[in-house]
Amino acid sequence: MASGFVKIAMDEFNSHTTNNWTGLLMRYWTIVEEEFADDRAKVYPLMDNPLPTLVLVGAYLAYVLVIGPLHMRDRKPFQLKNTLIYYNACQVLLSGYMFYEHLMSGWLFDYNLRCQPVDYSDGYQSRRMLNLCYIYYLSKLSEFADTIFFVLRKKKSQVSWLHLYHHSLTPIEAFILVKFLAGGNATFPNILNNFVHVCMYFYYMVAAMGPQYQKYLWWKKYMTELQIIQVLHLDCTFPLHPSNKACGVEYLPDGGKGHKKILPRFYCIIRTS
């Protein structure tokens, strides 16, 4: 693979077209796709290459950081009570469905936590997991609405660096999952994420119903602690997977460094809640 990259670079230099970065990047992407990509993923919208996902992430950041605040600058904040209730209810149902599907697609009976290679066949279970990973990807795009609602309600304090980091990165990670690793150990963090999101969006749904329901949200602190447990679990288990080449995920990036940056911020949230 490295020799292929060198050959492309030399060809571009010799043809005096090294300034054509778009063409060069597309040729690099072609090599990566041919070497590692799951051919089954090509049938899904937005899965041909990462550009559509990156454009959507860029549009999301442009709206929540620039366009949205400018639009709302001289306007009163929207209440969006019913919208938030229905949106969060839908996210609870979607996350619950994905949690169930992850279990039934392999993790409940067939998968091995220590070493589970990706099944790239056209079998029923492998296809079921691939479809689920794509739904998971779409769900991450739908979560852009979390921030958009904050902007429309003028909840500027909620649009933190950590919030933007999370919502910008997860669609890209989900794209990589569908395109290259739709199955095996790479899908286990999704189960934890789905479970946490069921609890989280249920909390948001009840909170949106009004002050009279606040007495039922005594478990808010435990919600944040549950998120910390999720991050700690990824730190403990993800480094194990790339070290086992028999699992077929030796090129899977270790997300531990990013999680270590996030964890202290979660701790601060608990201390101030």
Short mmCIF file of C-alpha atoms in Angstrom, two decimals:
data_model
loop_
_atom_site.label_atom_id
_atom_site.label_comp_id
_atom_site.label_asym_id
_atom_site.label_seq_id
_atom_site.Cartn_x
_atom_site.Cartn_y
_atom_site.Cartn_z
CA MET A 1 0.00 0.00 0.00
CA ALA A 2 2.84 2.41 0.85
CA SER A 3 4.46 1.79 -2.53
CA GLY A 4 1.16 2.71 -4.18
CA PHE A 5 1.10 6.07 -2.42
CA VAL A 6 4.73 6.74 -3.42
CA LYS A 7 3.98 5.89 -7.05
CA ILE A 8 1.02 8.27 -7.13
CA ALA A 9 3.10 11.08 -5.61
CA MET A 10 5.88 10.55 -8.15
CA ASP A 11 3.42 10.44 -11.05
CA GLU A 12 1.86 13.70 -9.91
CA PHE A 13 5.27 15.34 -9.56
CA ASN A 14 6.48 14.15 -12.95
CA SER A 15 3.31 15.37 -14.66
CA HIS A 16 3.56 18.79 -12.92
CA THR A 17 0.08 18.47 -11.46
CA THR A 18 0.96 18.34 -7.79
CA ASN A 19 -1.14 21.47 -7.27
CA ASN A 20 -4.29 19.49 -8.13
CA TRP A 21 -4.95 18.44 -4.56
CA THR A 22 -8.50 17.31 -5.24
CA GLY A 23 -7.41 14.85 -7.88
CA LEU A 24 -4.50 13.66 -5.75
CA LEU A 25 -6.70 13.06 -2.71
CA MET A 26 -9.26 11.19 -4.79
CA ARG A 27 -6.53 8.92 -6.14
CA TYR A 28 -5.30 8.26 -2.59
CA TRP A 29 -8.88 7.51 -1.56
CA THR A 30 -9.24 5.06 -4.46
CA ILE A 31 -6.24 3.08 -3.20
CA VAL A 32 -7.56 3.03 0.38
CA GLU A 33 -11.01 2.01 -0.83
CA GLU A 34 -9.70 -0.81 -3.02
CA GLU A 35 -7.45 -2.06 -0.24
CA PHE A 36 -9.75 -1.93 2.78
CA ALA A 37 -13.35 -0.91 1.97
CA ASP A 38 -16.36 -3.19 2.26
CA ASP A 39 -17.85 -3.45 -1.26
CA ARG A 40 -21.30 -4.05 0.22
CA ALA A 41 -21.39 -0.48 1.58
CA LYS A 42 -21.42 1.11 -1.89
CA VAL A 43 -25.18 0.62 -2.26
CA TYR A 44 -25.96 3.03 0.60
CA PRO A 45 -26.44 6.76 0.01
CA LEU A 46 -23.51 8.96 1.16
CA MET A 47 -21.16 5.95 1.31
CA ASP A 48 -19.30 6.37 -1.98
CA ASN A 49 -16.63 8.57 -0.42
CA PRO A 50 -16.22 10.71 2.73
CA LEU A 51 -16.88 14.03 0.99
CA PRO A 52 -20.69 14.14 1.56
CA THR A 53 -20.22 13.40 5.26
CA LEU A 54 -17.52 16.05 5.59
CA VAL A 55 -19.74 18.57 3.78
CA LEU A 56 -22.63 17.81 6.14
CA VAL A 57 -20.37 18.22 9.17
CA GLY A 58 -19.04 21.49 7.74
CA ALA A 59 -22.56 22.78 7.08
CA TYR A 60 -23.57 21.80 10.63
CA LEU A 61 -20.64 23.73 12.14
CA ALA A 62 -21.28 26.72 9.88
CA TYR A 63 -24.91 26.90 10.99
CA VAL A 64 -24.45 26.41 14.73
CA LEU A 65 -21.40 28.68 14.99
CA VAL A 66 -22.19 31.44 12.48
CA ILE A 67 -25.46 31.33 10.53
CA GLY A 68 -27.75 30.27 13.38
CA PRO A 69 -26.49 32.78 15.96
CA LEU A 70 -26.67 35.59 13.38
CA HIS A 71 -30.22 34.59 12.47
CA MET A 72 -31.29 34.54 16.12
CA ARG A 73 -29.38 37.64 17.23
CA ASP A 74 -32.37 40.01 17.16
CA ARG A 75 -35.05 37.39 17.70
CA LYS A 76 -36.64 35.93 20.78
CA PRO A 77 -35.67 32.33 21.57
CA PHE A 78 -38.02 29.62 20.37
CA GLN A 79 -39.61 27.46 23.08
CA LEU A 80 -39.99 24.30 20.96
CA LYS A 81 -41.57 22.38 23.84
CA ASN A 82 -43.61 19.93 21.77
CA THR A 83 -40.86 19.63 19.16
CA LEU A 84 -38.34 18.65 21.84
CA ILE A 85 -40.69 16.13 23.42
CA TYR A 86 -41.39 14.38 20.13
CA TYR A 87 -37.78 14.59 18.94
CA ASN A 88 -36.38 13.09 22.14
CA ALA A 89 -39.08 10.40 22.16
CA CYS A 90 -38.09 9.42 18.61
CA GLN A 91 -34.43 9.28 19.63
CA VAL A 92 -35.31 7.04 22.59
CA LEU A 93 -37.16 4.64 20.27
CA LEU A 94 -34.39 4.71 17.65
CA SER A 95 -31.63 4.11 20.20
CA GLY A 96 -33.65 1.31 21.81
CA TYR A 97 -34.18 -0.31 18.41
CA MET A 98 -30.45 -0.13 17.59
CA PHE A 99 -29.55 -1.54 21.01
CA TYR A 100 -31.86 -4.50 20.39
CA GLU A 101 -30.55 -5.01 16.85
CA HIS A 102 -26.92 -5.00 18.00
CA LEU A 103 -27.74 -7.79 20.42
CA MET A 104 -29.71 -9.83 17.90
CA SER A 105 -27.20 -9.30 15.08
CA GLY A 106 -24.48 -11.09 16.98
CA TRP A 107 -23.58 -9.74 20.39
CA LEU A 108 -26.16 -11.66 22.40
CA PHE A 109 -25.31 -15.15 21.21
CA ASP A 110 -22.46 -15.28 18.68
CA TYR A 111 -19.87 -12.53 19.14
CA ASN A 112 -16.71 -12.80 21.24
CA LEU A 113 -15.78 -9.63 23.13
CA ARG A 114 -12.07 -10.45 23.08
CA CYS A 115 -11.78 -11.20 19.37
CA GLN A 116 -14.56 -10.99 16.79
CA PRO A 117 -13.47 -10.47 13.17
CA VAL A 118 -15.66 -8.55 10.74
CA ASP A 119 -17.83 -10.83 8.59
CA TYR A 120 -17.77 -9.42 5.06
CA SER A 121 -19.94 -12.17 3.59
CA ASP A 122 -23.49 -11.82 2.26
CA GLY A 123 -24.94 -13.94 5.07
CA TYR A 124 -28.14 -12.87 6.79
CA GLN A 125 -26.49 -11.90 10.09
CA SER A 126 -23.60 -10.00 8.49
CA ARG A 127 -26.03 -8.09 6.26
CA ARG A 128 -28.21 -7.35 9.27
CA MET A 129 -25.22 -5.88 11.09
CA LEU A 130 -24.19 -3.85 8.03
CA ASN A 131 -27.69 -2.39 7.71
CA LEU A 132 -27.66 -1.59 11.41
CA CYS A 133 -24.31 0.20 11.15
CA TYR A 134 -25.73 2.36 8.36
CA ILE A 135 -28.78 3.21 10.49
CA TYR A 136 -26.34 4.09 13.28
CA TYR A 137 -24.53 6.42 10.85
CA LEU A 138 -27.80 8.14 9.91
CA SER A 139 -28.69 8.49 13.59
CA LYS A 140 -25.47 10.43 14.16
CA LEU A 141 -26.45 12.85 11.40
CA SER A 142 -29.89 13.24 12.97
CA GLU A 143 -28.26 14.26 16.25
CA PHE A 144 -27.15 17.51 14.63
CA ALA A 145 -30.64 18.61 15.68
CA ASP A 146 -29.49 18.62 19.32
CA THR A 147 -27.25 21.62 18.67
CA ILE A 148 -29.64 23.30 16.23
CA PHE A 149 -32.32 23.31 18.94
CA PHE A 150 -29.84 24.88 21.38
CA VAL A 151 -29.16 27.66 18.86
CA LEU A 152 -32.85 28.29 18.17
CA ARG A 153 -33.54 28.43 21.91
CA LYS A 154 -30.48 30.67 22.48
CA LYS A 155 -28.90 28.19 24.89
CA LYS A 156 -25.39 29.33 24.00
CA SER A 157 -23.82 27.83 27.12
CA GLN A 158 -24.90 24.36 25.96
CA VAL A 159 -22.96 24.67 22.68
CA SER A 160 -19.62 23.84 24.30
CA TRP A 161 -16.38 22.73 22.69
CA LEU A 162 -17.02 19.22 23.99
CA HIS A 163 -20.53 19.18 22.49
CA LEU A 164 -19.30 20.32 19.06
CA TYR A 165 -16.34 17.93 19.16
CA HIS A 166 -18.64 15.01 19.86
CA HIS A 167 -21.31 15.82 17.27
CA SER A 168 -18.75 16.62 14.56
CA LEU A 169 -16.64 13.52 15.08
CA THR A 170 -19.24 10.79 15.53
CA PRO A 171 -20.68 10.95 11.97
CA ILE A 172 -17.14 10.61 10.59
CA GLU A 173 -16.45 7.65 12.87
CA ALA A 174 -19.75 6.09 11.84
CA PHE A 175 -18.87 6.55 8.15
CA ILE A 176 -15.59 4.70 8.73
CA LEU A 177 -17.51 1.97 10.56
CA VAL A 178 -19.93 1.36 7.68
CA LYS A 179 -17.31 1.69 4.96
CA PHE A 180 -14.62 -0.51 6.51
CA LEU A 181 -15.61 -2.24 9.77
CA ALA A 182 -19.34 -3.03 9.81
CA GLY A 183 -19.22 -5.86 12.32
CA GLY A 184 -17.05 -7.58 14.89
CA ASN A 185 -15.39 -5.80 17.81
CA ALA A 186 -15.72 -2.38 16.18
CA THR A 187 -19.49 -2.45 16.81
CA PHE A 188 -19.35 -3.07 20.56
CA PRO A 189 -19.01 0.64 21.48
CA ASN A 190 -22.27 1.18 19.58
CA ILE A 191 -24.15 -0.97 22.10
CA LEU A 192 -22.90 1.14 24.98
CA ASN A 193 -23.67 4.30 23.04
CA ASN A 194 -27.21 3.16 22.26
CA PHE A 195 -27.92 2.25 25.89
CA VAL A 196 -26.58 5.59 27.14
CA HIS A 197 -28.62 7.43 24.51
CA VAL A 198 -31.84 5.69 25.54
CA CYS A 199 -31.31 7.01 29.07
CA MET A 200 -30.06 10.41 27.94
CA TYR A 201 -32.85 11.20 25.49
CA PHE A 202 -35.45 9.90 27.94
CA TYR A 203 -34.06 12.38 30.46
CA TYR A 204 -34.24 15.20 27.89
CA MET A 205 -37.80 14.22 26.98
CA VAL A 206 -39.00 14.37 30.58
CA ALA A 207 -37.12 17.64 31.18
CA ALA A 208 -38.84 19.19 28.15
CA MET A 209 -42.27 18.40 29.59
CA GLY A 210 -42.00 21.24 32.10
CA PRO A 211 -40.98 22.15 35.68
CA GLN A 212 -43.65 19.94 37.20
CA TYR A 213 -41.69 16.90 36.04
CA GLN A 214 -38.32 17.97 37.50
CA LYS A 215 -38.94 15.90 40.62
CA TYR A 216 -38.64 12.77 38.47
CA LEU A 217 -35.15 13.73 37.29
CA TRP A 218 -33.29 13.05 40.52
CA TRP A 219 -31.05 10.63 38.62
CA LYS A 220 -29.38 13.39 36.54
CA LYS A 221 -25.99 12.90 38.22
CA TYR A 222 -26.04 9.18 37.49
CA MET A 223 -26.66 9.96 33.83
CA THR A 224 -23.32 11.75 33.60
CA GLU A 225 -21.60 8.97 35.55
CA LEU A 226 -23.00 6.46 33.07
CA GLN A 227 -21.35 8.43 30.27
CA ILE A 228 -18.04 8.35 32.14
CA ILE A 229 -18.31 4.57 32.53
CA GLN A 230 -18.84 4.33 28.78
CA VAL A 231 -15.69 6.37 28.08
CA LEU A 232 -13.65 4.39 30.61
CA HIS A 233 -14.78 1.11 29.08
CA LEU A 234 -13.60 2.25 25.64
CA ASP A 235 -10.23 3.24 27.10
CA CYS A 236 -9.86 -0.20 28.68
CA THR A 237 -11.08 -2.39 25.83
CA PHE A 238 -10.29 -0.61 22.56
CA PRO A 239 -6.50 -0.85 22.90
CA LEU A 240 -6.88 -4.64 23.11
CA HIS A 241 -8.42 -5.03 19.67
CA PRO A 242 -5.76 -3.54 17.38
CA SER A 243 -3.10 -5.68 19.08
CA ASN A 244 -4.80 -8.89 17.92
CA LYS A 245 -4.22 -9.14 14.16
CA ALA A 246 -6.29 -12.31 13.97
CA CYS A 247 -9.33 -10.14 14.63
CA GLY A 248 -8.74 -8.25 11.42
CA VAL A 249 -8.79 -4.79 13.01
CA GLU A 250 -5.06 -4.11 13.32
CA TYR A 251 -5.50 -0.82 11.45
CA LEU A 252 -8.35 0.40 13.66
CA PRO A 253 -7.40 3.74 15.27
CA ASP A 254 -7.15 3.85 19.04
CA GLY A 255 -9.64 6.40 20.33
CA GLY A 256 -8.13 6.40 23.82
CA LYS A 257 -6.29 9.70 23.40
CA GLY A 258 -9.47 11.57 22.56
CA HIS A 259 -11.33 9.96 25.43
CA LYS A 260 -8.62 11.00 27.90
CA LYS A 261 -9.18 14.62 26.84
CA ILE A 262 -12.94 14.33 27.29
CA LEU A 263 -12.93 12.53 30.64
CA PRO A 264 -11.74 15.49 32.81
CA ARG A 265 -14.51 17.64 31.33
CA PHE A 266 -17.12 15.06 32.28
CA TYR A 267 -15.64 15.04 35.79
CA CYS A 268 -16.03 18.82 36.00
CA ILE A 269 -19.66 18.49 34.99
CA ILE A 270 -20.28 16.09 37.89
CA ARG A 271 -18.50 18.36 40.39
CA THR A 272 -20.65 21.34 39.37
CA SER A 273 -23.98 19.49 39.01
#
